Amino acid sequence: MKILVCLSNVPDTTTKIKLNGDQSALDMTGVQWVINPWDELALTRALDLKEKSEGKIDTITVITVGESLTEPTIRKALAVGADDAVRINLNPTDDYEVASNIAAWVKNNPYNIILTGIESSDYNGSAVGGMLAEFLKIPSVSSVSFLDMEGDKPLMKREIPGGTETIRVPMPFVAIVQKGIALDPRIPAMRGIMMARKKELTVVEPAGEGSKSTYIGFAMPKAKAKVKMIDAENAGQLITLLHEEAKVI
Amino acid sequence: MSVIVYTENWDGKFKKSSYELVSYAHALASELGVETIAISIGQVPEDQLNALANYGANKVLCVKNPELAVLDNAAYASAIARAAKANNAQVVVFANNFTGKAVAPRVAVKLEAGMANSVTTLPLSFSPFVVQKNIFNGKAQGNLQINSNIKVLSLAQNSFGVKESSVSLTIENFDAQLDSSKFNTELIEKNTVSGKIILTDAELVVSGGRGMKSPDNWGPLEELAAILGAGTACSRPVADEGWRPHSEHVGQTGKVIAPNLYIALGISGAIQHLAGVSSSKVIVAVNTDPEAPFFEAADYGILGDVNKILPKLVEAAKAFKAHS
Ligand SMILES: Cc1cc2nc3c(=O)[nH]c(=O)nc-3n(C[C@H](O)[C@H](O)[C@H](O)COP(=O)(O)OP(=O)(O)OC[C@H]3O[C@@H](n4cnc5c(N)ncnc54)[C@H](O)[C@@H]3O)c2cc1C
Ligand SMILES: Cc1cc2nc3c(=O)[nH]c(=O)nc-3n(C[C@H](O)[C@H](O)[C@H](O)COP(=O)(O)OP(=O)(O)OC[C@H]3O[C@@H](n4cnc5c(N)ncnc54)[C@H](O)[C@@H]3O)c2cc1C
């Protein structure tokens, strides 16, 4: 069995966002690039499943749609334990283009399970996983917080408002994962970093559809008014202010 | 031509968020000069369906195909995309909630449509079609131009508000013509907690961080929430340490919420925490550290020990409720 993990290459979550002079683009100079946190957890879970599968899961492949600047991120995933990697050489402008291009690869290189994160921490689209499944005409399960194999059959839990559902769908499928899928991401060890250099990173040219949307400008959020401090001794006054001034209770 | 809006129901009932969604779809449809058509899946009583007229729905399509009994993302997408095509939809609107995230991207591909999720306002312009949305978890906003003929949008909850506008409504059945052999999501078990306010629905939220010091100190926090009718939330370390259930964890790696009021008790206000709560309308921070970053994001602040302040808030909230 083969698992594919889709990796989004994103600025480190503590990055201060800056705009260029005419606000037409984000200024990405000096940004530290990392694996999108959900994708890191997806990869961790895939590796856990492989290790306990007694050989039934033979390869974990990672894939990124991005130009060569994404390679350090891909190498990190290889260092953590992915077996091989694919980079689709394209600077995508939307989720449609990303999903369509991954689908084009998967059509010729099938996988049993495909994992994506619920959201990329840069453009917050929450769309690539579902779109990919639709392009491939295979099932997708969203908000997945648990994935395990029961023999040859995968079992999942998805988080619904106020609870969880235990779900099964036939393979191949896309699982769109979120909190709970793995506890902590694996950190690459020295040995892994050395081995990663020898692992295969296949670069392919785009074969999917183009984008349907594009960002044409950016803005910083409006600055918030200064906080109104309330004396701790008279903390109860807050309730009055919330009712009379803020009108939220 | 039309704007199509998927109105989800919970045990046959709509929520305030459904009315907000229809209000938004109707505002869009008015700008475009087209009809607002709601799609409802499953059994919903007629009085519930009729209520959608109060927010601007001209028509409701009721879809009752048996394949839709369990949420199968592909089946739901097929049904909604078919209805969108049959009604010449220009825009298809979803809520940016669990179901919306599961279904909307698949609908976008079926309709060869560009998609924008978590929008908070009407488009900045219609031709070209440009919407503004939060990116980088609210650290910036982007203006996204969608170039496809049909557009798929998902609306951030509690961002547009419920707007009344009475129109007359017709109810029609719509057969989604699904091929049951193609859809095979098997629901094995469902676990839900009843009686608790669902965090993503809550209009008021009381939340605790590590500054609460011990899980034993949550009594007054829960009491305050109960008096106000608020949901309860927590920071990540609090959930990680098992002080509170994981379902309460908000932030970049937890739930993203936008209530009218968020009260942060003993939470520092780290950027990853703010990513999940900064769209709240009013924020209150209680902290012993005057430099705590939460004070920069807050509307009201109290400097002091949360375990001394909470009882005062509980008392004041009780008095307030007794008078109102
Ligand atoms: C240099 C550079 C410039 C960019 N400029 C733009 C731009 O102008 N506008 C824009 O919209 N985007 C831009 N992107 C981001 C890229 O197009 C995004 O990957 C795409 O928009 C999807 O983001 P999303 O937030 O919709 O993903 P989501 O749907 O939120 O992502 C969900 C999951 O899909 C998978 N995924 C997402 N993206 C990728 C990917 N690229 N490769 C493999 N798997 C992925 C991951 O598993 C992720 O967890 C740029 C990226 C780079 C590297
Ligand atoms: C990739 C990544 C993702 C993350 N995702 C999330 C996320 O989704 N959600 C999240 O919450 N965090 C997240 N974090 C963690 C985040 O960075 C912070 O560490 C976390 O939010 C801190 O929680 P806290 O404020 O409860 O605890 P602390 O940082 O320990 O802060 C406690 C606060 O309480 C105050 N305090 C102490 N005693 C008292 C008292 N007696 N009365 C009043 N105040 C008091 C202190 O001054 C301090 O401000 C993430 C981190 C990373 C790296």
XYZ file of C-alpha atoms and ligand atoms in Angstrom:
679
model
C 0.000 0.000 0.000
C 1.072 3.531 -0.735
C 0.287 6.753 1.096
C 0.683 10.235 -0.380
C 1.036 13.240 1.930
C 0.451 16.698 0.402
C 2.777 19.340 1.802
C 2.189 23.052 1.729
C 5.342 25.137 2.158
C 4.422 28.044 4.447
C 6.083 30.873 6.373
C 6.798 29.965 10.000
C 3.684 30.732 12.065
C 5.390 33.540 14.014
C 6.250 35.444 10.823
C 5.369 39.138 10.873
C 3.501 39.829 7.663
C 4.692 42.822 5.630
C 3.394 44.267 2.382
C 5.454 45.670 -0.453
C 5.285 49.387 -1.323
C 2.143 49.410 -3.478
C 0.417 46.648 -1.441
C 0.244 44.417 -4.516
C 2.250 41.617 -2.920
C 3.437 40.238 0.379
C 7.056 40.912 1.247
C 8.550 37.492 1.887
C 12.162 38.516 2.417
C 13.779 36.845 5.394
C 10.870 34.439 5.887
C 11.601 31.069 7.470
C 9.763 28.375 5.426
C 8.313 25.355 7.168
C 5.977 22.424 6.492
C 2.385 23.522 7.153
C 1.705 22.312 10.745
C -1.228 20.035 9.735
C 0.807 18.427 6.985
C 3.605 17.744 9.454
C 1.110 15.915 11.672
C -0.341 14.065 8.653
C 3.146 12.886 7.746
C 3.796 11.814 11.342
C 0.613 9.720 11.348
C 1.456 8.187 7.964
C 4.869 7.134 9.306
C 3.289 5.662 12.473
C 0.886 3.624 10.335
C 3.671 2.415 8.074
C 5.834 1.312 10.988
C 3.103 -0.751 12.586
C 1.762 -2.148 9.311
C 4.244 -5.067 9.155
C 5.191 -4.200 5.615
C 1.674 -3.737 4.290
C 2.293 -0.026 3.812
C 5.475 0.114 1.777
C 5.942 3.736 0.774
C 5.131 7.185 2.059
C 5.503 9.784 -0.672
C 5.297 13.536 -0.115
C 4.235 15.975 -2.828
C 4.433 19.756 -3.125
C 3.290 22.083 -5.858
C 5.898 24.800 -5.810
C 9.081 26.145 -7.294
C 12.581 25.146 -6.214
C 12.475 27.355 -3.110
C 10.202 24.686 -1.561
C 12.926 22.010 -1.700
C 14.356 22.579 1.801
C 10.860 21.926 3.169
C 10.560 18.761 1.076
C 14.006 17.610 2.275
C 12.853 18.093 5.844
C 9.924 15.734 5.214
C 12.358 13.186 3.759
C 14.581 13.619 6.813
C 11.623 12.940 9.086
C 11.075 9.630 7.283
C 9.136 9.976 4.014
C 10.507 7.520 1.427
C 10.431 9.717 -1.637
C 9.145 13.066 -2.860
C 7.579 14.741 -5.856
C 7.714 18.432 -6.659
C 5.442 19.833 -9.332
C 7.383 22.729 -10.713
C 4.876 25.540 -10.657
C 4.204 28.637 -8.609
C 0.472 28.140 -8.050
C -1.898 31.026 -7.511
C -4.860 29.134 -6.084
C -6.136 25.917 -4.549
C -7.821 24.848 -7.816
C -4.488 24.869 -9.603
C -2.753 23.031 -6.752
C -5.430 20.316 -6.570
C -5.673 19.874 -10.323
C -1.930 19.445 -10.660
C -1.662 16.938 -7.825
C -4.588 15.055 -9.410
C -2.757 14.937 -12.743
C 0.199 13.244 -11.023
C -1.963 10.825 -9.027
C -3.880 9.691 -12.131
C -0.659 8.127 -13.417
C 0.803 7.230 -10.028
C -1.979 5.828 -7.856
C -1.994 5.819 -4.039
C -4.306 4.022 -1.634
C -4.570 6.865 0.858
C -3.959 10.573 0.266
C -3.588 12.929 3.225
C -3.958 16.703 3.183
C -4.245 19.223 5.989
C -7.540 20.957 6.750
C -5.980 24.351 6.067
C -2.775 25.879 4.841
C -1.583 28.520 7.328
C -0.761 30.996 4.554
C -3.810 31.455 2.309
C -6.257 29.628 4.622
C -8.169 28.135 1.692
C -9.384 24.860 3.267
C -10.001 23.596 -0.226
C -7.154 21.563 -1.729
C -8.152 18.200 -0.161
C -11.791 18.292 -1.269
C -10.914 19.609 -4.718
C -8.276 16.919 -5.200
C -10.785 14.169 -4.326
C -13.316 15.605 -6.763
C -10.765 15.817 -9.587
C -9.940 12.150 -8.901
C -13.621 11.176 -8.381
C -12.787 9.424 -5.110
C -14.264 9.807 -1.607
C -13.040 12.495 0.780
C -13.481 12.659 4.512
C -12.990 16.049 6.117
C -12.043 17.161 9.672
C -10.361 13.805 10.318
C -8.930 13.564 13.858
C -8.100 9.849 13.845
C -6.969 7.368 11.182
C -6.036 3.756 11.753
C -5.935 0.481 9.844
C -8.127 -2.410 10.940
C -6.444 -5.130 8.962
C -6.686 -3.857 5.399
C -9.510 -1.474 6.141
C -8.890 2.128 7.200
C -11.057 3.536 9.965
C -11.467 7.261 10.615
C -13.040 9.638 13.057
C -14.238 13.036 11.946
C -15.043 15.961 14.223
C -18.610 17.177 13.803
C -20.057 20.103 15.772
C -20.414 18.823 19.336
C -19.003 15.337 18.789
C -17.365 12.780 16.527
C -18.399 10.254 13.893
C -16.578 7.018 13.161
C -16.449 6.600 9.403
C -15.291 4.110 6.816
C -14.904 4.718 3.081
C -13.329 2.412 0.482
C -9.795 3.102 -0.759
C -8.511 5.087 -2.511
C -9.674 8.194 -0.651
C -8.518 11.591 0.558
C -8.439 12.216 4.318
C -8.383 15.903 5.243
C -6.790 15.946 8.670
C -6.889 18.270 11.676
C -6.179 18.385 15.416
C -5.824 14.931 16.923
C -4.423 13.080 13.899
C -1.036 12.891 15.669
C 0.112 14.333 18.974
C 3.443 15.963 18.149
C 5.251 16.246 14.848
C 8.374 14.134 14.406
C 11.654 16.023 14.415
C 14.360 14.960 11.968
C 17.357 13.227 13.556
C 20.947 13.563 12.247
C 20.767 10.119 10.619
C 17.523 11.088 8.893
C 19.056 14.291 7.553
C 21.991 12.337 6.098
C 19.698 9.740 4.540
C 17.370 12.385 3.106
C 20.132 13.565 0.775
C 20.073 10.196 -0.973
C 16.314 9.886 -1.258
C 14.631 10.506 -4.568
C 13.024 13.899 -5.246
C 11.269 13.762 -8.595
C 10.590 17.095 -10.272
C 7.780 17.123 -12.830
C 6.363 19.876 -14.996
C 2.699 20.876 -14.434
C 0.115 18.794 -16.299
C -3.080 20.031 -14.632
C -5.428 22.938 -15.119
C -4.618 26.561 -14.455
C -6.013 28.673 -11.663
C -9.508 30.162 -11.352
C -8.552 32.990 -9.022
C -5.689 35.209 -8.043
C -4.894 37.771 -5.350
C -4.769 41.292 -6.750
C -4.005 43.240 -3.587
C -3.428 42.997 0.116
C -4.125 45.023 3.238
C -3.196 44.902 6.880
C -6.033 44.471 9.365
C -7.417 47.659 10.896
C -5.646 48.672 14.088
C -7.703 48.056 17.175
C -8.735 50.875 19.523
C -6.785 51.001 22.770
C -7.874 48.668 25.533
C -10.064 50.138 28.272
C -8.687 49.076 31.662
C -11.002 48.331 34.555
C -9.815 48.477 38.158
C -9.436 44.965 39.610
C -11.133 45.997 42.843
C -14.238 46.952 40.855
C -14.007 44.068 38.377
C -17.791 43.653 38.490
C -18.050 46.919 36.567
C -17.077 44.916 33.486
C -20.507 43.304 33.383
C -22.179 46.730 33.340
C -19.889 47.931 30.535
C -20.511 44.799 28.485
C -24.226 45.442 28.770
C -24.446 49.218 28.482
C -21.462 50.175 26.348
C -20.452 47.144 24.290
C -24.040 45.823 24.214
C -22.969 42.199 23.904
C -24.828 40.829 26.933
C -30.079 33.090 -12.957
C -29.679 32.748 -9.260
C -27.602 32.765 -6.140
C -27.802 29.315 -4.541
C -27.327 28.949 -0.800
C -26.972 25.632 0.990
C -28.962 25.860 4.229
C -27.976 23.012 6.491
C -30.410 21.803 9.149
C -29.779 20.183 12.517
C -32.459 17.608 13.371
C -34.871 19.371 11.041
C -34.205 22.849 12.393
C -32.324 25.858 11.103
C -30.094 27.998 13.303
C -29.356 31.686 13.459
C -26.322 31.005 11.258
C -28.672 29.650 8.548
C -30.575 32.934 8.591
C -27.320 34.874 8.400
C -26.334 32.808 5.383
C -29.629 33.428 3.588
C -29.348 37.150 4.435
C -25.921 37.198 2.793
C -27.071 35.251 -0.284
C -30.049 37.585 -0.660
C -27.822 40.679 -0.457
C -25.597 39.167 -3.162
C -28.592 38.236 -5.319
C -30.028 41.753 -5.009
C -26.755 43.245 -6.235
C -26.762 40.822 -9.158
C -30.494 41.264 -9.808
C -31.226 37.527 -9.577
C -33.226 35.114 -7.376
C -32.110 33.659 -4.050
C -32.621 29.899 -3.953
C -31.991 27.846 -0.823
C -31.195 24.132 -0.951
C -32.304 22.064 1.987
C -31.269 18.429 2.334
C -33.329 15.964 4.399
C -36.630 16.259 6.255
C -37.373 19.804 7.401
C -40.874 20.899 8.559
C -42.665 23.413 6.369
C -42.745 26.176 9.004
C -38.941 26.026 9.203
C -38.640 26.260 5.419
C -41.135 29.115 5.241
C -39.107 31.086 7.781
C -36.311 31.451 5.200
C -38.562 33.936 3.350
C -37.997 36.394 6.211
C -34.352 36.667 5.184
C -34.874 36.853 1.449
C -35.136 33.322 0.020
C -37.427 33.266 -3.030
C -37.432 29.504 -3.343
C -36.392 26.446 -1.363
C -35.412 23.260 -3.123
C -35.967 20.234 -0.883
C -33.687 17.343 -1.643
C -34.639 14.034 -0.049
C -32.570 11.418 -1.880
C -31.737 8.524 0.488
C -28.030 8.673 -0.414
C -27.852 11.898 1.604
C -28.818 10.384 4.969
C -25.145 10.337 6.029
C -22.790 13.159 5.080
C -21.003 11.719 2.049
C -19.007 14.652 0.710
C -19.205 13.485 -2.907
C -22.960 12.821 -2.781
C -23.732 16.188 -1.188
C -21.528 17.928 -3.743
C -23.308 16.134 -6.604
C -26.730 17.149 -5.330
C -25.810 20.790 -4.757
C -23.896 21.143 -8.030
C -26.818 19.626 -9.932
C -29.232 22.097 -8.351
C -26.830 24.947 -9.106
C -26.639 23.970 -12.778
C -30.389 23.441 -13.087
C -30.950 26.959 -11.726
C -28.209 28.682 -13.643
C -26.402 29.733 -10.456
C -23.879 32.534 -10.666
C -22.758 32.178 -7.085
C -23.080 29.247 -4.670
C -22.878 30.157 -0.978
C -21.916 27.884 1.911
C -21.277 28.425 5.610
C -17.612 28.102 6.493
C -18.427 25.349 8.997
C -17.808 21.607 9.167
C -20.181 20.730 6.314
C -19.203 23.724 4.203
C -15.516 22.806 4.396
C -16.341 19.216 3.469
C -18.585 19.944 0.497
C -17.849 23.389 -1.022
C -14.450 22.535 -2.595
C -15.955 19.517 -4.371
C -18.818 21.664 -5.671
C -16.272 24.187 -6.962
C -14.553 21.520 -9.066
C -17.876 20.182 -10.380
C -18.843 23.696 -11.501
C -15.307 24.582 -12.672
C -15.577 27.470 -10.249
C -13.027 29.464 -8.335
C -13.639 29.491 -4.617
C -13.118 31.866 -1.717
C -13.660 30.575 1.789
C -14.318 32.449 4.978
C -15.404 35.706 3.361
C -16.832 38.296 5.750
C -18.349 40.932 3.473
C -20.087 41.355 0.139
C -17.721 41.418 -2.861
C -15.688 44.609 -3.311
C -16.701 44.535 -6.972
C -18.767 42.245 -9.215
C -16.997 42.740 -12.512
C -14.294 41.712 -12.043
C -15.543 39.648 -9.097
C -13.299 40.515 -6.136
C -13.787 39.397 -2.538
C -11.802 40.276 0.533
C -10.764 37.496 2.874
C -8.507 36.957 5.825
C -5.208 35.246 5.104
C -2.359 34.210 7.401
C -4.972 33.583 10.113
C -6.090 37.186 10.158
C -2.611 38.737 10.109
C -3.433 40.204 6.687
C -6.312 40.526 4.253
C -6.200 39.636 0.597
C -8.340 40.778 -2.313
C -9.074 37.659 -4.308
C -10.271 38.032 -7.873
C -12.298 35.050 -9.095
C -12.251 34.677 -12.865
C -14.573 31.705 -13.465
C -18.198 32.136 -14.600
C -19.548 30.539 -11.441
C -18.143 31.410 -8.019
C -18.255 29.406 -4.794
C -18.105 31.371 -1.540
C -18.157 30.300 2.074
C -19.190 32.854 4.679
C -17.438 33.164 8.023
C -19.965 32.649 10.784
C -21.164 35.721 12.680
C -19.574 38.129 10.199
C -22.483 39.464 8.142
C -25.344 39.309 10.611
C -28.987 38.370 10.223
C -30.885 40.859 8.029
C -34.624 40.658 7.634
C -36.203 41.252 4.231
C -39.533 39.659 3.629
C -40.165 38.080 0.228
C -42.630 35.424 -0.889
C -41.284 31.930 -1.046
C -42.113 28.771 -2.952
C -41.150 25.282 -1.834
C -40.242 22.694 -4.465
C -38.909 19.168 -4.342
C -35.698 18.559 -6.237
C -34.562 15.090 -7.261
C -30.759 15.055 -7.216
C -30.702 11.816 -9.281
C -27.865 10.221 -7.378
C -26.398 6.866 -8.329
C -26.262 5.113 -4.954
C -23.562 2.666 -6.105
C -21.095 5.579 -6.273
C -21.428 6.802 -2.714
C -20.258 4.648 0.157
C -19.474 6.605 3.282
C -20.309 4.206 6.094
C -21.227 5.714 9.454
C -20.193 3.239 12.124
C -20.732 5.247 15.260
C -21.762 8.748 16.296
C -20.855 10.314 19.638
C -22.260 13.673 20.601
C -22.371 15.505 23.884
C -25.841 16.837 24.503
C -26.839 19.813 26.591
C -23.560 21.717 26.203
C -23.355 24.864 24.132
C -21.453 24.018 20.954
C -18.385 26.229 20.950
C -18.523 27.144 17.264
C -22.162 28.251 17.717
C -21.669 30.162 20.969
C -22.268 33.919 20.851
C -20.465 34.420 24.155
C -17.356 32.490 25.194
C -15.466 32.344 28.485
C -11.971 30.932 28.092
C -9.160 29.984 30.471
C -5.388 29.690 30.086
C -2.467 28.519 32.144
C -2.880 31.589 34.356
C -5.871 29.784 35.909
C -3.141 27.805 37.707
C -5.008 24.506 38.216
C -7.889 22.544 36.712
C -9.511 22.769 40.147
C -10.020 26.514 39.617
C -12.449 26.084 36.707
C -15.584 26.054 38.896
C -16.130 29.847 38.892
C -15.267 30.031 35.165
C -17.970 27.484 34.380
C -20.363 29.270 36.696
C -19.775 32.587 34.918
C -20.345 30.861 31.553
C -23.555 29.245 32.798
C -24.945 32.553 34.101
C -24.175 34.356 30.829
C -25.260 31.421 28.647
C -21.743 31.259 27.236
C -19.655 28.412 25.826
C -16.323 27.505 27.438
C -12.932 27.408 25.697
C -9.256 27.149 26.641
C -5.721 27.691 25.361
C -3.701 24.849 23.869
C -1.447 24.041 26.848
C -4.524 23.764 29.040
C -5.972 21.116 26.703
C -2.593 19.426 26.227
C -2.131 19.077 29.978
C -5.566 17.516 30.249
C -7.002 20.302 32.404
C -9.812 20.684 29.894
C -11.171 18.585 26.974
C -9.504 19.002 23.570
C -12.828 20.121 22.110
C -12.353 23.429 23.994
C -8.940 24.246 22.480
C -9.125 27.390 20.332
C -6.432 28.889 18.132
C -4.522 28.152 15.005
C -4.315 24.440 15.777
C -7.714 24.232 17.450
C -11.089 25.756 16.705
C -11.477 29.147 15.073
C -14.347 31.097 16.604
C -15.846 34.573 16.195
C -18.317 35.128 19.034
C -19.753 38.514 20.042
C -17.828 38.305 23.311
C -14.620 36.447 24.186
C -13.416 36.626 27.793
C -9.778 35.471 28.104
C -8.830 34.562 31.664
C -5.124 34.049 32.351
C -4.230 33.619 28.677
C -1.098 35.375 27.401
C -2.417 36.102 23.904
C 0.218 34.293 21.833
C -0.131 34.859 18.099
C -1.281 31.249 17.556
C -4.006 31.681 20.162
C -5.166 35.000 18.686
C -5.410 33.328 15.270
C -8.456 31.483 16.571
C -10.252 34.293 18.393
C -9.211 37.672 16.980
C -12.389 38.001 14.891
C -14.483 38.111 18.079
C -16.499 41.354 18.236
C -15.540 42.254 21.821
C -12.552 40.842 23.687
C -11.880 40.988 27.425
C -8.481 40.045 28.846
C -7.723 39.346 32.500
C -4.031 38.972 33.296
C -1.470 39.723 36.033
C 1.101 40.884 33.493
C 0.579 44.442 32.154
C 2.761 43.484 29.184
C 0.643 40.452 28.205
C 0.029 40.643 24.437
C -3.678 39.962 24.936
C -4.134 43.531 26.208
C -3.207 44.765 22.731
C -5.941 42.686 21.130
C -8.535 43.374 23.832
C -11.305 45.972 24.139
C -11.504 45.687 27.928
C -8.771 44.630 30.316
C -8.423 43.863 33.995
C -4.970 43.702 35.549
C -4.900 41.217 38.392
C -5.166 37.665 39.693
C -7.874 35.843 37.797
C -8.753 33.655 40.759
C -9.573 36.759 42.784
C -11.339 38.535 39.914
C -13.525 35.656 38.723
C -15.685 35.536 41.892
C -16.356 39.263 41.464
C -17.431 38.727 37.868
C -19.673 35.834 38.893
C -21.301 37.993 41.554
C -21.821 40.922 39.165
C -23.189 38.624 36.448
C -25.658 37.103 38.937
C -26.829 40.563 39.986
C -27.128 41.625 36.340
C -29.222 38.564 35.435
C -31.428 39.047 38.494
C -32.292 42.559 37.253
C -32.698 41.872 33.569
C 6.250 31.772 -3.836
C 4.788 31.474 -3.637
C 3.853 32.424 -4.007
C 2.505 32.169 -3.854
N 1.591 33.092 -4.245
C 0.268 32.840 -4.090
C -0.719 33.772 -4.477
O -0.434 34.841 -4.981
N -2.036 33.444 -4.252
C -2.379 32.238 -3.690
O -3.555 31.945 -3.506
N -1.476 31.371 -3.314
C -0.163 31.638 -3.505
N 0.739 30.730 -3.117
C 0.280 29.597 -2.340
C -0.189 28.434 -3.118
O -0.802 28.782 -4.294
C -1.102 27.678 -2.192
O -0.502 26.442 -2.033
C -2.529 27.501 -2.711
O -3.128 28.777 -2.823
C -3.352 26.654 -1.793
O -3.482 27.317 -0.575
P -4.730 27.171 0.309
O -4.538 28.054 1.456
O -5.965 27.309 -0.486
O -4.599 25.635 0.755
P -5.569 24.806 1.657
O -6.654 24.261 0.850
O -5.887 25.564 2.889
O -4.546 23.647 2.023
C -4.983 22.445 2.589
C -3.977 21.368 2.387
O -3.740 21.179 0.999
C -2.388 20.803 0.781
N -1.714 21.833 -0.014
C -1.971 23.165 -0.029
N -1.116 23.778 -0.861
C -0.324 22.832 -1.379
C 0.748 22.845 -2.315
N 1.180 23.984 -2.862
N 1.347 21.666 -2.623
C 0.930 20.501 -2.073
N -0.075 20.433 -1.188
C -0.692 21.586 -0.850
C -1.765 20.675 2.153
O -1.914 19.333 2.593
C -2.614 21.609 2.990
O -2.606 21.267 4.356
C 2.085 30.936 -3.287
C 3.028 30.008 -2.903
C 4.373 30.252 -3.085
C 5.361 29.192 -2.692
C 2.655 25.788 15.672
C 2.035 26.248 16.947
C 0.639 26.227 17.056
C 0.010 26.649 18.247
N -1.345 26.631 18.298
C -1.964 27.121 19.414
C -3.381 27.191 19.492
O -4.096 26.769 18.585
N -3.951 27.693 20.589
C -3.214 28.152 21.655
O -3.811 28.608 22.636
N -1.874 28.082 21.616
C -1.237 27.570 20.524
N 0.121 27.507 20.513
C 0.832 27.805 21.758
C 1.019 29.301 21.986
O 2.201 29.712 21.334
C 1.139 29.609 23.493
O 2.198 28.863 24.039
C -0.128 29.310 24.284
O -1.249 29.931 23.684
C 0.027 29.807 25.713
O -1.082 29.445 26.488
P -1.443 30.287 27.784
O -1.580 31.701 27.430
O -2.599 29.596 28.426
O -0.199 30.017 28.742
P 1.056 30.944 29.110
O 1.782 31.368 27.939
O 1.756 30.206 30.180
O 0.392 32.230 29.705
C -0.287 32.316 30.923
C -0.720 33.749 31.102
O -1.431 33.859 32.314
C -0.945 34.984 33.045
N -1.144 34.682 34.447
C -0.367 33.937 35.261
N -0.906 33.867 36.495
C -2.054 34.574 36.445
C -3.056 34.868 37.390
N -3.013 34.407 38.632
N -4.099 35.636 36.995
C -4.184 36.126 35.724
N -3.252 35.866 34.793
C -2.211 35.106 35.150
C 0.476 35.157 32.639
O 0.892 36.503 32.812
C 0.439 34.741 31.168
O 0.142 35.853 30.347
C 0.782 27.081 19.350
C 2.180 27.104 19.233
C 2.797 26.706 18.050
C 4.285 26.761 17.955
